[in-house]
Short mmCIF file of C-alpha atoms in Angstrom, two decimals:
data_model
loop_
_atom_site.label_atom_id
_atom_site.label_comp_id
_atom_site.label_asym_id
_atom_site.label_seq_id
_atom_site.Cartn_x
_atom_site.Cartn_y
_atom_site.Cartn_z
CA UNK A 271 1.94 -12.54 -12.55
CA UNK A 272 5.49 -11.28 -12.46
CA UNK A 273 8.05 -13.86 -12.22
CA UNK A 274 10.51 -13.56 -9.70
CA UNK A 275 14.74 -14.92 -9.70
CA UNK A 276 14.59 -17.48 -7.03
CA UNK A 277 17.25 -16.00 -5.17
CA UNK A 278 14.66 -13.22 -3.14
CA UNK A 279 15.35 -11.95 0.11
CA UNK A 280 13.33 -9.99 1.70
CA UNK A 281 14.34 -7.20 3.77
CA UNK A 282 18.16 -6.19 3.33
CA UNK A 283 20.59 -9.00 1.91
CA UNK A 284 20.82 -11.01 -0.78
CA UNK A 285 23.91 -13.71 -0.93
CA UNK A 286 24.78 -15.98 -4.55
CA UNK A 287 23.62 -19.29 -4.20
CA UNK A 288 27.09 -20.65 -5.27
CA UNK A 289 28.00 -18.82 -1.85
CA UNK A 290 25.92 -21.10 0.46
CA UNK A 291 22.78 -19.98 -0.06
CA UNK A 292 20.50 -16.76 0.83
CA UNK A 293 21.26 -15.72 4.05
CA UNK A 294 20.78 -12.80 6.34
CA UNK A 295 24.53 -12.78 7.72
CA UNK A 296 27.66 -11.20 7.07
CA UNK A 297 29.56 -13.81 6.73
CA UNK A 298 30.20 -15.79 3.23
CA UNK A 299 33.86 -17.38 4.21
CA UNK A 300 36.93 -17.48 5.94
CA UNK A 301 39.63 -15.33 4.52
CA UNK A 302 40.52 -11.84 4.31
CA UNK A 303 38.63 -8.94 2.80
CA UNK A 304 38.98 -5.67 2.28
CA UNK A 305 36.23 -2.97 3.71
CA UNK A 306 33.52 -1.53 0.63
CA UNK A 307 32.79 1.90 0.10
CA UNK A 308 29.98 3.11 -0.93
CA UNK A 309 30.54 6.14 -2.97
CA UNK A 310 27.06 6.91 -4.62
CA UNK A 311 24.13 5.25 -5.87
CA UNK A 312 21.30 5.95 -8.47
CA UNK A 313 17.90 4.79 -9.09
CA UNK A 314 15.97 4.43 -12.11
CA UNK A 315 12.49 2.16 -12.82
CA UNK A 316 12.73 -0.98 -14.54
CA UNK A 317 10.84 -1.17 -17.84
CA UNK A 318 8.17 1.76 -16.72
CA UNK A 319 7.35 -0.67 -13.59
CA UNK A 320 5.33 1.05 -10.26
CA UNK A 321 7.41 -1.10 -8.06
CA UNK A 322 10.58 -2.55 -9.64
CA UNK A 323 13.65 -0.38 -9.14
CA UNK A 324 17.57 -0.79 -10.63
CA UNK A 325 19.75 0.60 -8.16
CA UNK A 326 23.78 0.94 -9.21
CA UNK A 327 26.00 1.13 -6.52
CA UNK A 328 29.10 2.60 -6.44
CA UNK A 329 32.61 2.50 -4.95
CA UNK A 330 34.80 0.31 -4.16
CA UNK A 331 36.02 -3.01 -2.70
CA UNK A 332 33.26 -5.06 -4.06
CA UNK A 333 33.19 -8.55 -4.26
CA UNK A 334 31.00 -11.18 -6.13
CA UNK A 335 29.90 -12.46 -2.34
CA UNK A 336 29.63 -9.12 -1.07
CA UNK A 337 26.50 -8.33 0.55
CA UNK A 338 23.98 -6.02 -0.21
CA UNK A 339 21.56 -4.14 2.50
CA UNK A 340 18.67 -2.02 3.14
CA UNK A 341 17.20 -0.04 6.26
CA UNK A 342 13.48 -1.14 5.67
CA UNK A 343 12.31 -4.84 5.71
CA UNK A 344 10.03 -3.77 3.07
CA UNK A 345 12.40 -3.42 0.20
CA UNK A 346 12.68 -6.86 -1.53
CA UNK A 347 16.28 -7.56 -3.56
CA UNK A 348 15.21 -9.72 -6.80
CA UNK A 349 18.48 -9.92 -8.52
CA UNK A 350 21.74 -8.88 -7.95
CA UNK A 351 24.92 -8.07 -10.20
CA UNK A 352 28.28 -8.11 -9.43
CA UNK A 353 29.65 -5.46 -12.36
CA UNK A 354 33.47 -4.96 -10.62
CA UNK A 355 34.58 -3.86 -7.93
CA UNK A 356 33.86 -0.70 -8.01
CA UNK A 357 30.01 -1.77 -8.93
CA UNK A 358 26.93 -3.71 -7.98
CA UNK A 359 23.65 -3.56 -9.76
CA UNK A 360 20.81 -5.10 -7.75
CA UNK A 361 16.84 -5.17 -9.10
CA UNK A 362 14.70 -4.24 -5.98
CA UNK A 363 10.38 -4.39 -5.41
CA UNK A 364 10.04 -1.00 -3.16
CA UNK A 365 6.30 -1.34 -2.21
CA UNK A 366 6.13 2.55 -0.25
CA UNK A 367 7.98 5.54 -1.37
CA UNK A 368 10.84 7.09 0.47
CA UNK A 369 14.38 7.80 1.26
CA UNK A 370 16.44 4.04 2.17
CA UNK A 371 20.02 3.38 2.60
CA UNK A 372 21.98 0.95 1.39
CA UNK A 373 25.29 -0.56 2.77
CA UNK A 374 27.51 -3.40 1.44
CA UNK A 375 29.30 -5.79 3.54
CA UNK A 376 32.25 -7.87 3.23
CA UNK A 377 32.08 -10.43 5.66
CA UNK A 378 31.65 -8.40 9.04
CA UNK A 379 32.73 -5.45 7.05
CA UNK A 380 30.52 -2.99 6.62
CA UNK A 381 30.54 0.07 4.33
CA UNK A 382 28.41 1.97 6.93
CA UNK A 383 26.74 4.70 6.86
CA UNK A 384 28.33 7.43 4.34
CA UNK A 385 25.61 10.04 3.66
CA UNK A 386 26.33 8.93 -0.07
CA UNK A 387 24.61 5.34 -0.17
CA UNK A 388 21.30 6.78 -0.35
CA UNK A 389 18.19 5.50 -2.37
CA UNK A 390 15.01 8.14 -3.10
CA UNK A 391 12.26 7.03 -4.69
CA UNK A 392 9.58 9.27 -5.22
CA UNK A 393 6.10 9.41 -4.56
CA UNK A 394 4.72 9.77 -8.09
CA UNK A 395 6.70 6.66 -9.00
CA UNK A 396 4.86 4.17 -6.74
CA UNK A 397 1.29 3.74 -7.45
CA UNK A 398 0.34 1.21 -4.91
CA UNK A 399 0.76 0.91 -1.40
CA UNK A 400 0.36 -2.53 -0.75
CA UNK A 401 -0.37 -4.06 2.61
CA UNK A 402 0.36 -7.54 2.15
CA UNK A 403 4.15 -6.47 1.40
CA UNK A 404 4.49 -3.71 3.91
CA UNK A 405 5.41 -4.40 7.33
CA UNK A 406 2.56 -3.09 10.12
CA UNK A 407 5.66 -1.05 11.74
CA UNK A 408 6.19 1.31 8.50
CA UNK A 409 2.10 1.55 8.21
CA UNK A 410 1.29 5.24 9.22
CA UNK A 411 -2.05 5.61 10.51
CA UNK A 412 -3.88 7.36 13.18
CA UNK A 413 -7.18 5.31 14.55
CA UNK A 414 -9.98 4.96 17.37
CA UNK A 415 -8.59 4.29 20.50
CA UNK A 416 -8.81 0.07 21.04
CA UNK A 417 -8.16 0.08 17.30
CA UNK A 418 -5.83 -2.04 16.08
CA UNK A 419 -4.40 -2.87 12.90
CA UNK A 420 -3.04 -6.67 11.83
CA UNK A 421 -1.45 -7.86 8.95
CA UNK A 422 -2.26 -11.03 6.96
CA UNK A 423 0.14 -11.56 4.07
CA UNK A 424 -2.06 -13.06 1.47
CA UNK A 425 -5.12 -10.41 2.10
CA UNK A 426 -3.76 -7.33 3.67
CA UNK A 427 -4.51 -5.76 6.77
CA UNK A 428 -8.15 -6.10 9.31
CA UNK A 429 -8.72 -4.23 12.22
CA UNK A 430 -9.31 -5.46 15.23
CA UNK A 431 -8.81 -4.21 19.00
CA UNK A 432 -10.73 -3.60 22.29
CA UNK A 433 -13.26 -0.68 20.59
CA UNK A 434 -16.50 -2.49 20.12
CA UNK A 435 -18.35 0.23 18.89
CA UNK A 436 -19.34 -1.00 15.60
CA UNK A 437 -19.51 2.02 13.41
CA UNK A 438 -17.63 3.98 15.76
CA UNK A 439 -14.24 3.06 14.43
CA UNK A 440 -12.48 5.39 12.38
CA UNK A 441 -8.60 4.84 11.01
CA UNK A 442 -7.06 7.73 9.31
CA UNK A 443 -4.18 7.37 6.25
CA UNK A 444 -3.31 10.95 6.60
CA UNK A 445 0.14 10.41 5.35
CA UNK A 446 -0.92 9.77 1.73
CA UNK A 447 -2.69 13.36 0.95
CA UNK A 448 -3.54 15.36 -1.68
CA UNK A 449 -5.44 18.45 -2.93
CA UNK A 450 -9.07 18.28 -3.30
CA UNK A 451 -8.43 21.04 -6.24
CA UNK A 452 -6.13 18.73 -7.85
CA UNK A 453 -8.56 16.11 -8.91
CA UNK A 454 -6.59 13.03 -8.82
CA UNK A 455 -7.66 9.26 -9.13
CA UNK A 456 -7.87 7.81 -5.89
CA UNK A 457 -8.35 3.95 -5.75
CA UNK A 458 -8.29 1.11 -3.03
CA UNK A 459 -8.76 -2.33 -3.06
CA UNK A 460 -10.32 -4.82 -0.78
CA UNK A 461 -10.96 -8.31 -0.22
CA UNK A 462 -13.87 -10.08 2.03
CA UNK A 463 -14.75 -12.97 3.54
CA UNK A 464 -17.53 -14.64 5.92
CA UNK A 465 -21.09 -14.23 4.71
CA UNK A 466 -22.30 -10.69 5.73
CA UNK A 467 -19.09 -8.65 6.05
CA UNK A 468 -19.09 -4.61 6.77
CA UNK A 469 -17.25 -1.90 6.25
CA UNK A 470 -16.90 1.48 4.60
CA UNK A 471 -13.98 2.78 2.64
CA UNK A 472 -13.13 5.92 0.79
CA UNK A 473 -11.85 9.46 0.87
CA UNK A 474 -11.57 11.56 4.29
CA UNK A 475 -9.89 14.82 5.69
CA UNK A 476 -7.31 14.70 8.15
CA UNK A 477 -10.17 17.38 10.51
CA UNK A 478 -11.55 14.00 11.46
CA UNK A 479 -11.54 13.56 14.94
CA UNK A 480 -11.10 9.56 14.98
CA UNK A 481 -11.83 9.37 18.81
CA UNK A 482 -15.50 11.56 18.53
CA UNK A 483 -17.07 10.49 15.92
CA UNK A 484 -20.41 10.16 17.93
CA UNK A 485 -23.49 9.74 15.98
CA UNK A 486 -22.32 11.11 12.37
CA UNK A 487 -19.57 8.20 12.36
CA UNK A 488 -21.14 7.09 8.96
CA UNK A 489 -21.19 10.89 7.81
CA UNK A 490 -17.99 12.28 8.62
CA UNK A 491 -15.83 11.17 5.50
CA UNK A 492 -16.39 13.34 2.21
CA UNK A 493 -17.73 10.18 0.51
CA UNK A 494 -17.65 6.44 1.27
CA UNK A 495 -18.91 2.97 -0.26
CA UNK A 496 -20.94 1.51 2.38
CA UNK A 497 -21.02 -2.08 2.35
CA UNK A 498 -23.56 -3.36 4.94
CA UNK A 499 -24.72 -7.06 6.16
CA UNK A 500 -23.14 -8.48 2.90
CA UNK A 501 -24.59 -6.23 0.32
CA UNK A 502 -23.95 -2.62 -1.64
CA UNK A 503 -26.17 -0.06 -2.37
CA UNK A 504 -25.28 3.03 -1.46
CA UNK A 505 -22.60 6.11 -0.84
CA UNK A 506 -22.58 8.22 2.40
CA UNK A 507 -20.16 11.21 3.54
CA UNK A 508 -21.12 14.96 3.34
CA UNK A 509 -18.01 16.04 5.57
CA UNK A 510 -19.11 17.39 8.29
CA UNK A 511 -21.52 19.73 6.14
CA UNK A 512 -24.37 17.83 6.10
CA UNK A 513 -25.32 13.94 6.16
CA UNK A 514 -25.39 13.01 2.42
CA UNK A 515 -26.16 9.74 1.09
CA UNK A 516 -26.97 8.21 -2.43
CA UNK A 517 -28.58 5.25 -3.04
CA UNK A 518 -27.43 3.65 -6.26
CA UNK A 519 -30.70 1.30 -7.04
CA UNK A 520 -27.71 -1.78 -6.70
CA UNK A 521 -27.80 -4.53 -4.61
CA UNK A 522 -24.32 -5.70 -5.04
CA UNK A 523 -22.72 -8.57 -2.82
CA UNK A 524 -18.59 -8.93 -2.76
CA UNK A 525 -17.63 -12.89 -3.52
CA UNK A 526 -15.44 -13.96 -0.59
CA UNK A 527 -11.92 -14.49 -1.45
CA UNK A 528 -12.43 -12.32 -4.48
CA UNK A 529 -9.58 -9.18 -4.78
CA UNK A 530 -11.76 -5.73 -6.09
CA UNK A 531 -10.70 -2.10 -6.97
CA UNK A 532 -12.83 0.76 -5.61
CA UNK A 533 -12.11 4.12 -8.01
CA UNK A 534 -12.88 7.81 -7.27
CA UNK A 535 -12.28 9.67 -10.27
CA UNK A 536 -11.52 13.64 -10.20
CA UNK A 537 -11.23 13.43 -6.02
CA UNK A 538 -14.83 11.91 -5.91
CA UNK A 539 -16.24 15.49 -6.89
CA UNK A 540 -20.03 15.78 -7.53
CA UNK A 541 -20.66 14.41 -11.17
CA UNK A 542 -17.44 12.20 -11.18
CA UNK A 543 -17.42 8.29 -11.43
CA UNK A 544 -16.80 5.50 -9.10
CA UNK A 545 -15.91 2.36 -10.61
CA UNK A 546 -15.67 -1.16 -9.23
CA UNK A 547 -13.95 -3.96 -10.49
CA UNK A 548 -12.38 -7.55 -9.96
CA UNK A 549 -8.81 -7.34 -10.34
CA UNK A 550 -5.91 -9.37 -10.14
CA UNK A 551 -4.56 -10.00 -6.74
CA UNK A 552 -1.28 -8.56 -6.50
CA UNK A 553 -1.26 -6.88 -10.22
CA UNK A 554 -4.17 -4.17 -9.25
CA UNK A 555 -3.58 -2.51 -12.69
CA UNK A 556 -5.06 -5.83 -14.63
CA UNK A 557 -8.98 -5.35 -14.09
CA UNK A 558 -10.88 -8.34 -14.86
CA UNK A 559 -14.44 -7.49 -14.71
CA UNK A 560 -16.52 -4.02 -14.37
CA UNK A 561 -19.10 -4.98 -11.75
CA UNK A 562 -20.24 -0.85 -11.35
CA UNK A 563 -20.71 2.14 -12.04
CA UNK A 564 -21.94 5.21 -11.02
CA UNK A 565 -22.07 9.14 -10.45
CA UNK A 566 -21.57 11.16 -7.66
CA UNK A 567 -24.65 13.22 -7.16
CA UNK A 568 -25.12 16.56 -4.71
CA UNK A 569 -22.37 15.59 -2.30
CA UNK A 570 -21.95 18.97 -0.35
CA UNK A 571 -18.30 18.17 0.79
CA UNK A 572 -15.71 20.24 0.23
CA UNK A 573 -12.58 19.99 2.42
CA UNK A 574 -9.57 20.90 0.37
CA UNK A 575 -7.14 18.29 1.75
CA UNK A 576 -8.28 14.70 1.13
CA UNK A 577 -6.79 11.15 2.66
CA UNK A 578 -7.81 7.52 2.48
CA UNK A 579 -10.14 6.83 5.36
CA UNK A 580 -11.79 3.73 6.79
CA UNK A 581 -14.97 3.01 9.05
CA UNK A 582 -13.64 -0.26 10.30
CA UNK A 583 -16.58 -1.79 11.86
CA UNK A 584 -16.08 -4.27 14.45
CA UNK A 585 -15.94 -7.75 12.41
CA UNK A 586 -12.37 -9.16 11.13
CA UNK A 587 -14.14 -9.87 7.77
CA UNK A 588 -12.89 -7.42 5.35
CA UNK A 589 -9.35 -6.72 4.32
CA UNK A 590 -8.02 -3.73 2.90
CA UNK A 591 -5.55 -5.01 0.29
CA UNK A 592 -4.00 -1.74 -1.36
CA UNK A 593 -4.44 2.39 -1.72
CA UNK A 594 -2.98 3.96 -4.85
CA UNK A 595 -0.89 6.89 -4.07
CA UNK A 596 -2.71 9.73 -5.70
#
């Protein structure tokens, strides 16, 4: 596990310790001071990591106690450097890709917005979206109507709501596509509870009509683990082509409070592999043990554009933990 400075704040500002403490306020004294500048900024990863960013601002009228600031509540400040005043290094966990600002303040003095204190990070350099770090406001889905998403922070997020139809409840993550022809590794993982939990999880198209599903609900992704009454044995999907399924002569049950890793290889094409494994909760790369797998036979789907896609039955006993970005 990654060790953190104690001195995190999540969500926008980080204060020294010498200072009073971490605090969410502007204010770090009486006195005068000047009003920072932000001139630029620039972004680079820390030691090849998915989720650890070094962001060096510049300008001017910096302070040691100045303030630093982001727009999302997801962005977590580890570490911050005072360089001079025309500098300030902080060390931030970005858990979602995207464009954030950044503002420094100086006691109520705020740098504002500039159009130059701007962070990007790209898509391709954060592998995991995880759901026990991301706030359920910046979670873009599309589900069943009664559907509703909640958040727990040491599992990730269930879904819950007024739709009782148990298979009947679809949930789209249409913002995190890709190309069927471009045959990337698609991954998610999931943690369970109770003693016969249910749900399916896999790979979709955004053509999925979420609120008539009808009787192919368990068909309508292009291929899905379906994990029934507390056990695994099979795949389903066939997009909308036909109903496909393939039994995989397993009988696999998911240990409650255990973290796993679902992986499509090559967009879960016919004669690629899906692997399951135990992992490490919050380090998703670090498998622990192989517990499957297995080949993806005759599967007639074939919608170019693919998305994460869930058949959240009606029991709050699974939670989806993480999707990798492909």
């Amino acid at each position: 596990m990654r060790s953190f400075n104690c001195n995190i704040i999540r969500g926008g500002c980080y204060e020294k310790a010498s200072s009073g403490g971490n605090s969410n306020t502007d204010s770090y004294g009486d006195g005068i001071f000047p009003k920072p500048f932000v001139s630029g900024v620039t972004v680079a990863s820390k030691d090849e990591s998915n989720d650890l960013f070094l962001v060096t601002i510049n300008g001017f009228n910096f302070d040691e106690n100045s303030i630093v600031k982001f727009s999302v509540d997801s962005i977590i400040i580890i570490e911050k450097s005072f360089v001079n005043p025309m500098q300030i290094v902080v060390c931030i966990e970005v858990p979602i890709n995207g464009v954030f600002d950044v503002i420094v303040c100086n006691n109520d003095l705020s740098s504002g917005d500039t159009g130059a204190g701007t962070v990007v990070i790209e898509q391709q350099t954060v592998k995991w979206i995880d759901f026990c770090k991301i706030p359920l406001s910046e979670i873009e889905y599309e589900a069943t109507d009664g559907v509703e998403l909640f958040r727990d922070l040491e599992r990730g997020i269930w879904a819950g709501g007024t739709s009782n139809d148990f298979f009947g409840r679809g949930v789209k993550f249409s913002a995190y596509s890709w190309n069927r022809a471009d045959e990337r590794e698609f991954s998610f993982v999931f943690t369970a509870r109770g003693t016969n939990p249910s749900f399916l999880f896999g790979i979709g198209t955004p053509e999925i009509d979420v609120n008539n599903l009808g009787s192919q609900a368990l068909f309508a992704p292009e291929i899905h683990l379906f994990y029934d009454n507390g056990r695994f044995n099979r795949f389903l999907g066939g997009g909308g082509v036909r109903n496909w399924a393939q039994d995989v002569q397993a009988n696999l049950r998911f240990e409650k409070n255990i973290f796993y890793k679902v992986t499509f290889e090559k967009s879960g094409k016919v004669d690629s592999k899906v692997l399951i494994h135990s992992v490490e909760k919050g380090n998703y790369d670090a498998n622990i043990e192989k517990l499957g797998e297995y080949v993806i036979q005759g599967n007639p789907a074939n919608n170019p554009i693919l998305i994460p896609y869930w058949n959240a039955v009606s029991t709050p006993d699974v939670f989806i933990t993480a999707l990798s970005v492909p």
